[in-house]
XYZ file of C-alpha atoms in Angstrom:
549
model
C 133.627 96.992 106.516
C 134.354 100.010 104.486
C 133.853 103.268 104.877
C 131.025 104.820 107.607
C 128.709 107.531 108.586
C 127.060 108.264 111.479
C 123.178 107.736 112.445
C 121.467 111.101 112.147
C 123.629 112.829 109.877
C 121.035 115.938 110.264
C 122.656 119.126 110.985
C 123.602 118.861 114.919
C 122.813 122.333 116.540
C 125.981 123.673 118.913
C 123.230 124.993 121.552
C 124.848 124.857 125.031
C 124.211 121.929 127.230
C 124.656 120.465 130.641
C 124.422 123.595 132.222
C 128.096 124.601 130.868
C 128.328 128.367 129.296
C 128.493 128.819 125.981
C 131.927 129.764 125.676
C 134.268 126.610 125.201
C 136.900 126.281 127.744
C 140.656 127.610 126.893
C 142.547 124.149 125.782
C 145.419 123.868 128.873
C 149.306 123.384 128.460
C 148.941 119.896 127.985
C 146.467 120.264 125.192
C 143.597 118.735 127.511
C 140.385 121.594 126.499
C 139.610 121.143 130.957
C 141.990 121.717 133.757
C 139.947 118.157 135.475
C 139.665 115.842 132.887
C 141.896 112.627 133.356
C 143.082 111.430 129.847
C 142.856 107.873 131.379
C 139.157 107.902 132.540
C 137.110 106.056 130.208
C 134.873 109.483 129.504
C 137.972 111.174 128.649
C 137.494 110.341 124.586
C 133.976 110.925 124.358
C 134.257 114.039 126.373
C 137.214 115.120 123.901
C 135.201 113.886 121.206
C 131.795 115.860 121.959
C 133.527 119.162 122.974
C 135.189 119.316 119.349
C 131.746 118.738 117.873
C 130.185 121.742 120.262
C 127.855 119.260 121.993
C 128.994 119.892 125.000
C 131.145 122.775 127.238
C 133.094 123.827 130.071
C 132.819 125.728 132.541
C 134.172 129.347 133.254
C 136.381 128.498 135.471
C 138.304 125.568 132.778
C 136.508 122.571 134.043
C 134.373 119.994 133.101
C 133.001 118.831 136.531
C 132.842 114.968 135.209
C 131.480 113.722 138.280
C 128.867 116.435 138.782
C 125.218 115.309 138.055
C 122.813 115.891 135.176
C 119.358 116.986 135.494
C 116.472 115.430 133.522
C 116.367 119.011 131.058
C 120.180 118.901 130.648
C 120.197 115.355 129.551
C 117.386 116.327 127.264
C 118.885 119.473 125.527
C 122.421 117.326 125.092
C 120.662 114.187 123.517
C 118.150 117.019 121.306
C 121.464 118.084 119.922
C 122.874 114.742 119.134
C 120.264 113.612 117.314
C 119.686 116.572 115.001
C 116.277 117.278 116.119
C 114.545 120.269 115.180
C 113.558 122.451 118.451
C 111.840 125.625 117.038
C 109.026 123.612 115.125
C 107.681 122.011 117.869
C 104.542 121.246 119.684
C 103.947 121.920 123.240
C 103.921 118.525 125.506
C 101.997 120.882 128.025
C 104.022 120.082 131.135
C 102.508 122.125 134.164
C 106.277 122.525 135.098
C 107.263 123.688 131.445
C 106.790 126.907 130.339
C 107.699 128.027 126.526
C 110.224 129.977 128.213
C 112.673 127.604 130.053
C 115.809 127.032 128.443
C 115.472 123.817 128.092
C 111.467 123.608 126.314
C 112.575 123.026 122.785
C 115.000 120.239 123.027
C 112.127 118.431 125.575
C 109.142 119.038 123.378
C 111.209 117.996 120.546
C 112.186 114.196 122.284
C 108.688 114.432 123.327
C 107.678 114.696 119.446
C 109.969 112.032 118.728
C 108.740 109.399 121.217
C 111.955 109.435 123.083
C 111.017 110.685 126.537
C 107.909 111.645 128.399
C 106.889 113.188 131.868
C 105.251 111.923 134.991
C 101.525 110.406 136.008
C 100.938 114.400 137.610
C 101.462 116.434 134.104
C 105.711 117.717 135.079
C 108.716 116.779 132.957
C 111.059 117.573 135.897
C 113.620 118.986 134.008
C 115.611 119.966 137.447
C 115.476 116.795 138.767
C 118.739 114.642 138.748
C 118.226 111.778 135.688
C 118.656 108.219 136.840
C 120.645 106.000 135.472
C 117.466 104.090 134.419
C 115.880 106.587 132.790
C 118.786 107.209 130.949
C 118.816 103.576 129.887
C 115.338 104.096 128.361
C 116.261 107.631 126.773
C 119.201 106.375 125.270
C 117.549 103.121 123.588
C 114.931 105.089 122.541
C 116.618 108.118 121.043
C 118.952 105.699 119.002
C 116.583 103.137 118.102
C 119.228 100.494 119.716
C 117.305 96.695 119.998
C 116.298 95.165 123.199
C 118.147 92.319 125.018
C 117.438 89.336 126.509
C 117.481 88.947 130.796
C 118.076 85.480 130.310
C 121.955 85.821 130.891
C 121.963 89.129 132.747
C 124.441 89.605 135.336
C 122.707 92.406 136.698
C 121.702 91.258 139.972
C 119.621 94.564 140.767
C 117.967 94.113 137.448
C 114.908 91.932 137.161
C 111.916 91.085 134.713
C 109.269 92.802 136.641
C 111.313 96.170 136.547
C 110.157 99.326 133.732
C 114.041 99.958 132.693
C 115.105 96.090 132.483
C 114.820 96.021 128.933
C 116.671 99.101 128.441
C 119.131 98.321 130.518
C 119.773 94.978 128.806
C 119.905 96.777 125.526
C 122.846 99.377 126.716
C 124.702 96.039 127.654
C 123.861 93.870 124.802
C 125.381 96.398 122.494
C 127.867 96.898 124.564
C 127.347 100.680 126.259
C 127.322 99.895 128.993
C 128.763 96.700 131.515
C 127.598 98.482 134.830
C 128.945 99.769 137.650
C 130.573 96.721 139.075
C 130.102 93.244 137.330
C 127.101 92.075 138.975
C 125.530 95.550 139.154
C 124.177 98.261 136.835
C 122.576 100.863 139.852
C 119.755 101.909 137.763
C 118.114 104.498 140.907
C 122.278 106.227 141.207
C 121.966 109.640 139.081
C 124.359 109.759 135.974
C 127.117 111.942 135.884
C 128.333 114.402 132.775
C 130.801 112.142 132.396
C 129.031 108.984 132.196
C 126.270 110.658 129.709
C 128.895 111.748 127.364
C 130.377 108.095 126.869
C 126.682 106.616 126.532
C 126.091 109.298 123.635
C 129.093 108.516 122.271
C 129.038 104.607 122.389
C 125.254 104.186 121.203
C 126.452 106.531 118.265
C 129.314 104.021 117.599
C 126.805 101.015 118.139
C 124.381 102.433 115.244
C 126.510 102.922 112.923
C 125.295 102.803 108.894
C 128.042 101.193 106.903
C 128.347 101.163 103.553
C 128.155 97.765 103.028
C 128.404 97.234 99.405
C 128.759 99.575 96.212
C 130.605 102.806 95.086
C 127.601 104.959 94.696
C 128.478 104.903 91.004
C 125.258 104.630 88.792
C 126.165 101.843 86.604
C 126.417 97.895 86.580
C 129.979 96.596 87.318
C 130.938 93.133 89.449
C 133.726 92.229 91.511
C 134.743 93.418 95.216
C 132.476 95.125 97.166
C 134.224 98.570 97.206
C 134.443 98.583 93.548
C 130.828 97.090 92.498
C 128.252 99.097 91.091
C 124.272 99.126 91.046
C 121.943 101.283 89.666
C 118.780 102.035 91.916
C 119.188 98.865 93.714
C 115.450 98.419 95.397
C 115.435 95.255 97.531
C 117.313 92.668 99.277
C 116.822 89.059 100.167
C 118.631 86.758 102.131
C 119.852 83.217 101.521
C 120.298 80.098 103.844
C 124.213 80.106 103.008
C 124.778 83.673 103.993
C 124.393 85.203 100.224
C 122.449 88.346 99.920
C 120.354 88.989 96.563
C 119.871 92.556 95.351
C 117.244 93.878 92.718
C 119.232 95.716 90.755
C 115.927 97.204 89.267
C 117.615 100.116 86.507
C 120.366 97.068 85.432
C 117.139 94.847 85.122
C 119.122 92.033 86.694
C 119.376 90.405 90.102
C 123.329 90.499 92.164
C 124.229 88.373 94.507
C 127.223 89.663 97.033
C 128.995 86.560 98.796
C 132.208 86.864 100.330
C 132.421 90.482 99.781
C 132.029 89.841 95.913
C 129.085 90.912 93.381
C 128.187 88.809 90.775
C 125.096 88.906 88.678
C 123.045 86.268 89.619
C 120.208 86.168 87.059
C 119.268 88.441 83.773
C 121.057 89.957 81.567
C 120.635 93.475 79.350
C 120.145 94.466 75.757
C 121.726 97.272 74.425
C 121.879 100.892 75.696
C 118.715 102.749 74.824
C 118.552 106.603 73.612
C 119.837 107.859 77.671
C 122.266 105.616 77.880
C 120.474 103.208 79.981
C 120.365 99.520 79.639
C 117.122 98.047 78.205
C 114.986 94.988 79.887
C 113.133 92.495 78.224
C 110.724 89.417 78.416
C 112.485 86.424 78.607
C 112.226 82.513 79.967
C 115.128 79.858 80.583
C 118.480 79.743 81.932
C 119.005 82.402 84.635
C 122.339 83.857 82.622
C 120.258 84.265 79.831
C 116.947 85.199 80.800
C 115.517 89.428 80.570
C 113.792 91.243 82.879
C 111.950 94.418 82.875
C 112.739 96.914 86.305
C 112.380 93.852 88.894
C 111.795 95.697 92.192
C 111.183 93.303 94.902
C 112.979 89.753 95.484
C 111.591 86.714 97.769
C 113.153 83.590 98.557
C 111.963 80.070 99.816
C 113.271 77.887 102.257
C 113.826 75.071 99.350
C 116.166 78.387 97.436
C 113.125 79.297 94.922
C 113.618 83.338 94.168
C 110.513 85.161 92.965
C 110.410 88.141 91.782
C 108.002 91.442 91.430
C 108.980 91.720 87.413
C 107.404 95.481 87.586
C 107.829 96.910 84.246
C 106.964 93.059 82.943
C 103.665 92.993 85.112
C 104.426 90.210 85.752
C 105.650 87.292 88.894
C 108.972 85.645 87.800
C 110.456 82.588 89.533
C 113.984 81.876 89.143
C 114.088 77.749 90.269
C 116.887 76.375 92.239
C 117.786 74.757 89.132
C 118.921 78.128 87.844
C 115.427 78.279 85.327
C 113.357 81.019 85.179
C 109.360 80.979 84.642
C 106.894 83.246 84.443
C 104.621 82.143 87.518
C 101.835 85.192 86.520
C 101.097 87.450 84.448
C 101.804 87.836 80.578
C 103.898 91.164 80.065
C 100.818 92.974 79.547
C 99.000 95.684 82.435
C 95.820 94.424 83.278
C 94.108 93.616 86.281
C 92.550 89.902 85.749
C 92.416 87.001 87.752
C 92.869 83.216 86.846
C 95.806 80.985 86.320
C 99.638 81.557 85.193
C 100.168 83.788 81.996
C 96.009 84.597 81.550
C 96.664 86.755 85.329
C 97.465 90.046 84.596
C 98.893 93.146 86.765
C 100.371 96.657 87.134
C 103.424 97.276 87.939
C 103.888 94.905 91.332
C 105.813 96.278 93.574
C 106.106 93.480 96.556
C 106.210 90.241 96.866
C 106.639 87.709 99.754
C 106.134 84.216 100.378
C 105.108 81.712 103.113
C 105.926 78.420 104.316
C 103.189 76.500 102.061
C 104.335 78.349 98.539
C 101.409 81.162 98.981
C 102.576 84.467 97.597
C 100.642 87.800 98.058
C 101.926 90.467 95.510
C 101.239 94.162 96.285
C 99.665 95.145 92.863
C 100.675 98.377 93.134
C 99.049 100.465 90.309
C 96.288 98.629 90.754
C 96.019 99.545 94.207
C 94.964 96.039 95.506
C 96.794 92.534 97.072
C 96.703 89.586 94.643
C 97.223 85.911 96.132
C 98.958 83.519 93.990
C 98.506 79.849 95.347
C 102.029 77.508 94.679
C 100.048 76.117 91.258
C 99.904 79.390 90.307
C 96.008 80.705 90.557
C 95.920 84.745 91.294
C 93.017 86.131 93.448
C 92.329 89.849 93.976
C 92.069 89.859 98.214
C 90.659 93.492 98.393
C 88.093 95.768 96.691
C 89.636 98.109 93.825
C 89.424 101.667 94.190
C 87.062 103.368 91.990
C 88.065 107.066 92.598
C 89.059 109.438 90.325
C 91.240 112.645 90.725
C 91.361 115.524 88.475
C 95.379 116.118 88.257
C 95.421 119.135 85.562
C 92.100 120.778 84.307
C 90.205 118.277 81.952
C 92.670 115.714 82.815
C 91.537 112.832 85.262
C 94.007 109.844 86.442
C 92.378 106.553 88.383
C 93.087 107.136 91.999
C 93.729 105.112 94.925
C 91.128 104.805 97.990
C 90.914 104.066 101.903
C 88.969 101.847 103.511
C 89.491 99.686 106.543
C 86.995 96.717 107.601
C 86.263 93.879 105.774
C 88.637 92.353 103.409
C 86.902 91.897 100.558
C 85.474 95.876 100.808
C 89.260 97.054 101.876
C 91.371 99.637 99.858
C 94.536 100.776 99.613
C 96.264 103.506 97.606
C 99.566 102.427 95.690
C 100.509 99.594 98.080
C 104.147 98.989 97.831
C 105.870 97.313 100.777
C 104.825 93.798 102.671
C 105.569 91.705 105.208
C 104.371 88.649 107.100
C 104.468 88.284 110.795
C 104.958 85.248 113.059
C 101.102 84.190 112.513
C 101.005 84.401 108.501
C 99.495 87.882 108.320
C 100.624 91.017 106.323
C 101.767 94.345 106.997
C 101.751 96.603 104.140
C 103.177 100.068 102.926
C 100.054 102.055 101.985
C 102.383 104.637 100.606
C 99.578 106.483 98.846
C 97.771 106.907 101.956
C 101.290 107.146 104.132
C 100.308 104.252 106.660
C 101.000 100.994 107.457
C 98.035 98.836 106.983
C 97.214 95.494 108.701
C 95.708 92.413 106.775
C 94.789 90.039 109.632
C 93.092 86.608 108.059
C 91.945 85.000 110.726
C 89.291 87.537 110.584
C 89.639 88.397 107.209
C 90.011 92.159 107.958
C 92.279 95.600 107.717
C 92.785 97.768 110.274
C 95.843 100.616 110.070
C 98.528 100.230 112.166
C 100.335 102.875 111.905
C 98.815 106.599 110.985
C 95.834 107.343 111.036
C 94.149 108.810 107.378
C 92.826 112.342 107.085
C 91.164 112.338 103.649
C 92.467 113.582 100.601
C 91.199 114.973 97.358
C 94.560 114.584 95.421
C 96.114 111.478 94.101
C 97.982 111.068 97.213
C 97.806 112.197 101.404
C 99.578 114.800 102.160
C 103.189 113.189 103.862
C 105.041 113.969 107.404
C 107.436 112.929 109.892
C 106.719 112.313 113.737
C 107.526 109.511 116.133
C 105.523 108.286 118.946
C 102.495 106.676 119.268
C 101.652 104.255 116.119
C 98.331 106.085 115.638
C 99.692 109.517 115.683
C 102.670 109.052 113.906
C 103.442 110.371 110.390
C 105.116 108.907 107.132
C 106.196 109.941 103.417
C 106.121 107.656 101.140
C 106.776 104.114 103.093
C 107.839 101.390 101.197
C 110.183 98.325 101.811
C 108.825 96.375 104.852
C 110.878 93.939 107.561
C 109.338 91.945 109.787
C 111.149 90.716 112.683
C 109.394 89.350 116.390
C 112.191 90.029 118.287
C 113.026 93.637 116.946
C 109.682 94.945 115.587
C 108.376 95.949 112.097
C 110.959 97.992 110.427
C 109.917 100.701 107.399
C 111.659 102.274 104.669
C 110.377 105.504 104.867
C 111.730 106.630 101.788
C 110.870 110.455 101.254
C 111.952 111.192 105.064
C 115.022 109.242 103.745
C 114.745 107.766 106.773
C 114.139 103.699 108.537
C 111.558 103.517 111.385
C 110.722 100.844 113.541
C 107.320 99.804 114.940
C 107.380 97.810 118.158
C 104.863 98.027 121.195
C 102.402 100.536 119.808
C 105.116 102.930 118.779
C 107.437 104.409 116.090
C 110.937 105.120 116.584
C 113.649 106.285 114.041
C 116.054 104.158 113.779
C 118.760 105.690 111.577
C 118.595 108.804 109.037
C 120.479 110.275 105.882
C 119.576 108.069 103.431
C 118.854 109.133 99.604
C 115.602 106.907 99.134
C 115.446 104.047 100.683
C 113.686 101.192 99.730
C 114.304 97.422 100.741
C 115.240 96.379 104.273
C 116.489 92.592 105.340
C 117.885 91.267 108.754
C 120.748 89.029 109.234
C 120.943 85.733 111.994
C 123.111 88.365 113.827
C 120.231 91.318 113.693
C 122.245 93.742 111.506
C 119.730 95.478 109.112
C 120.241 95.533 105.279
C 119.193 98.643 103.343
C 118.876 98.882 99.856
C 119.475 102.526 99.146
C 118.087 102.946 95.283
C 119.129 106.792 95.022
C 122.560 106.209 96.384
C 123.007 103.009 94.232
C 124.485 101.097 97.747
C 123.601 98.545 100.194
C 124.008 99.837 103.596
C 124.359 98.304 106.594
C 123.094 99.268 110.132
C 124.871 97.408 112.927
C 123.900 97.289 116.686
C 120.500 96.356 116.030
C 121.065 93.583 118.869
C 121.471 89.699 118.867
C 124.950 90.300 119.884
């Protein structure tokens, strides 16, 4: 892999932590920064490590005190830190045992915010308590978003299915944090040590990792090896059954393929350079080397190796064959929003595309604010009602607006919907970015409910954006778009404006990974690493240590 950069890459605040002064330690003769630190102990690096970065300090007296415990608030206020979380702006968890004033209330009403840690059935935190070993498991696989594992081949015999912290626990293991405190034992009711939080920070920051996977961040369209390949605004990723990833290079108007850690351009090619310097797309059937495209943003494959493609600036669905021949399945090149068959369908600008196991593809019409169906012979049906708002953007100057309505299908509406994907029973999530939710389309009831959000009204073109973890209803988005669904890890979201990609799994939102420019299509690999297709940054990133180890 080349070169990488840590998750959260947020400013990380040097408040003081664990109870330590503020003051670092004096660095002793041998050049260990504490007088008790062995540099064989397996916290020794991360200690080293974390003291360098002003996460964590000594004592007055030159020590560390590795073995001392940590209380519930000092675990919080080191973790807070890690992660870059902002502790002024905050709202109050209203813990009886929390006042505004205790040292530790921003850091814990910031993980609060964030969905990473809560308090206890009587209104406390606790934040003098010792922590627990378990509920450092859980803090820890929340706060970095790590996957769950599986207690089928556990060795932890004090560990079992019926217990809070078991998936945690297996989750610390399974991405290798953690191997317990003997081999058949992980303790989870012993209190954790300073030493033993520092090397669980520091290994779940090494297990969520964002690699750059593929691309030089140069805006411009050049194969070959992976460090020296170029996109520009890539904007989704699918993977094939032989291990190939597909990119839509959307600005190149072409579609890559990277196999073997090599880029080649798979289908499309592009005129000449237009007035900016940019490369031109076009309208264009036949061979897949000589075929045109027109800013294709999202990419679908079938299990027979069928690609189709949201051809957005063509208004159009493409299908590249696995003959290498490319068709226009719908639409004619023209915006419009008609139903019928093949070339007399028309759209604007689709922005999504995915399809299932019979040949069905749904097609987030995104400009036209409503989900199309296109059956495998090629007949498009609009699913949902179309908005009929209007929005005055400058004085005497109206645009068509998106709208918001759950219920029925048929009466449903959406605002600019961008992202989907299909679960395990054949139904679709999708990016309402307009309305900055997620949005459910269940049909085995033929209805939409919102899954994650919850919408406020608007009288502008779009709702008004935010950022907060937690509970699916409550939590806030800007701007989702690319969509991955996966059973075993969740529904992951590119949440593009908070440059960030969440996850939504049992009713709640986590973050898993942040610093991104904008990004926009998401994939998962056989071995759970997640792909990201980050369009500003013109590179495909990778996350590891998203589990399946």
């Amino acid at each position: 892999m080349l070169q990488s950069k840590k998750m959260f890459l947020s400013a990380i605040a040097s408040a003081m932590v664990m109870g330590a002064v503020v003051a670092p330690a004096a660095v002793q003769a041998d050049g260990i920064p504490f007088s008790d630190l062995d540099a064989k102990a397996y916290y020794y690096g991360s200690v080293i490590e974390l003291s360098e970065r002003g996460i964590v300090n000594g004592f007055p007296d030159g020590t560390f005190r590795p073995g001392e415990f940590v209380t519930r608030g000092q675990a919080a206020v080191m973790l807070a830190s890690v992660l870059g979380l902002d502790t002024l702006n905050v709202k109050n968890p209203n813990f009886r045992d929390l006042p505004t004033t205790h040292p530790s209330y921003g850091q814990i009403a910031a993980l609060v915010q964030a969905g990473v840690i809560g308090g206890f059935g009587d209104g406390t935190f606790k934040p003098n308590v010792l922590m627990t070993r378990a509920q450092m498991a859980k803090i820890i696989h929340d706060g970095f978003g790590l996957m769950e594992g599986s207690l089928n081949d556990s060795p932890f015999s004090d560990v079992s299915s019926g217990d809070w912290f078991a998936p945690y626990v297996e989750s610390l293991r399974v991405n290798g944090i953690t191997s317990g405190t003997s081999p058949t034992t992980y303790s989870p009711n012993s209190f954790v040590t300073r030493g033993q939080f520092a090397s669980f920070i520091t290994r779940s920051e090494a297990a969520v990792s964002v690699l750059k996977f593929v691309g030089n961040g140069k805006f411009d369209l050049v194969d070959g090896k992976a460090e020296s390949a170029s996109f520009r605004g890539p904007t989704s990723i699918a993977l094939l059954p032989d291990g190939s990833i597909l990119v839509a290079d959307s600005r190149n108007h072409v579609i890559r393929k990277i196999h073997n850690g090599v880029v080649s351009t798979f289908a499309g090619m592009t005129l000449e350079l237009n007035e900016f310097g940019l490369p031109q797309g076009g309208f264009y059937n036949g061979d897949k080397e000589k075929a045109f495209f027109d800013e294709p943003i999202d990419i679908a494959a079938d299990d027979a190796g069928n690609v189709f493609v949201a051809d957005s600036l063509n208004h159009a669905i493409r299908k590249i064959s696995n003959n290498g021949q490319v068709t226009t399945l719908a639409g004619n090149g023209f915006i419009g929003k008609e139903d019928g068959a093949g070339e007399s369908a028309r759209f604007y600008s689709p922005q999504s595309i995915v399809v299932t196991a019979n040949g069905t593809l749904y097609v987030a019409d995104t400009l036209n604010h409503i989900i199309r169906k296109i059956t495998a012979e090629g007949e498009v049906s609009t699913l949902n009602a179309a908005s009929e708002r209007v929005v005055e953007v400058f004085p005497g100057e109206v645009e068509w607006a998106g709208d918001y309505k759950d219920g029925l299908l048929n009466d449903a509406k959406f605002n600019e919907p961008s992202g989907l994907a299909l679960d395990s029973k054949g139904n679709l999530y999708v990016s309402d970015s307009g309305n900055q939710l997620i949005r459910y389309i269940d049909f085995s009831t033929n209805t939409v409910s919102t899954v994650v959000g919850s919408f406020k009204g608007t009288h502008s073109l779009y709702a008004e954006g935010g950022f907060l973890n937690g509970f699916a209803a409550d939590a806030q988005l800007n701007f989702p778009k690319g969509l991955y669904y996966s059973e075993k890890y969740g529904l992951f979201i590119a949440d593009s404006l908070n440059k960030s990609i969440r996850v939504l799994k049992d009713g709640k939102i986590r973050t898993v990974a942040q610093g991104f420019e904008n990004p926009a299509g998401l994939a998962i690999d056989s071995g759970g690493n997640l792909y990201v297709a980050d369009s500003y940054d013109n590179l495909i990133l990778q996350i590891s240590g998203r589990g399946g180890k």
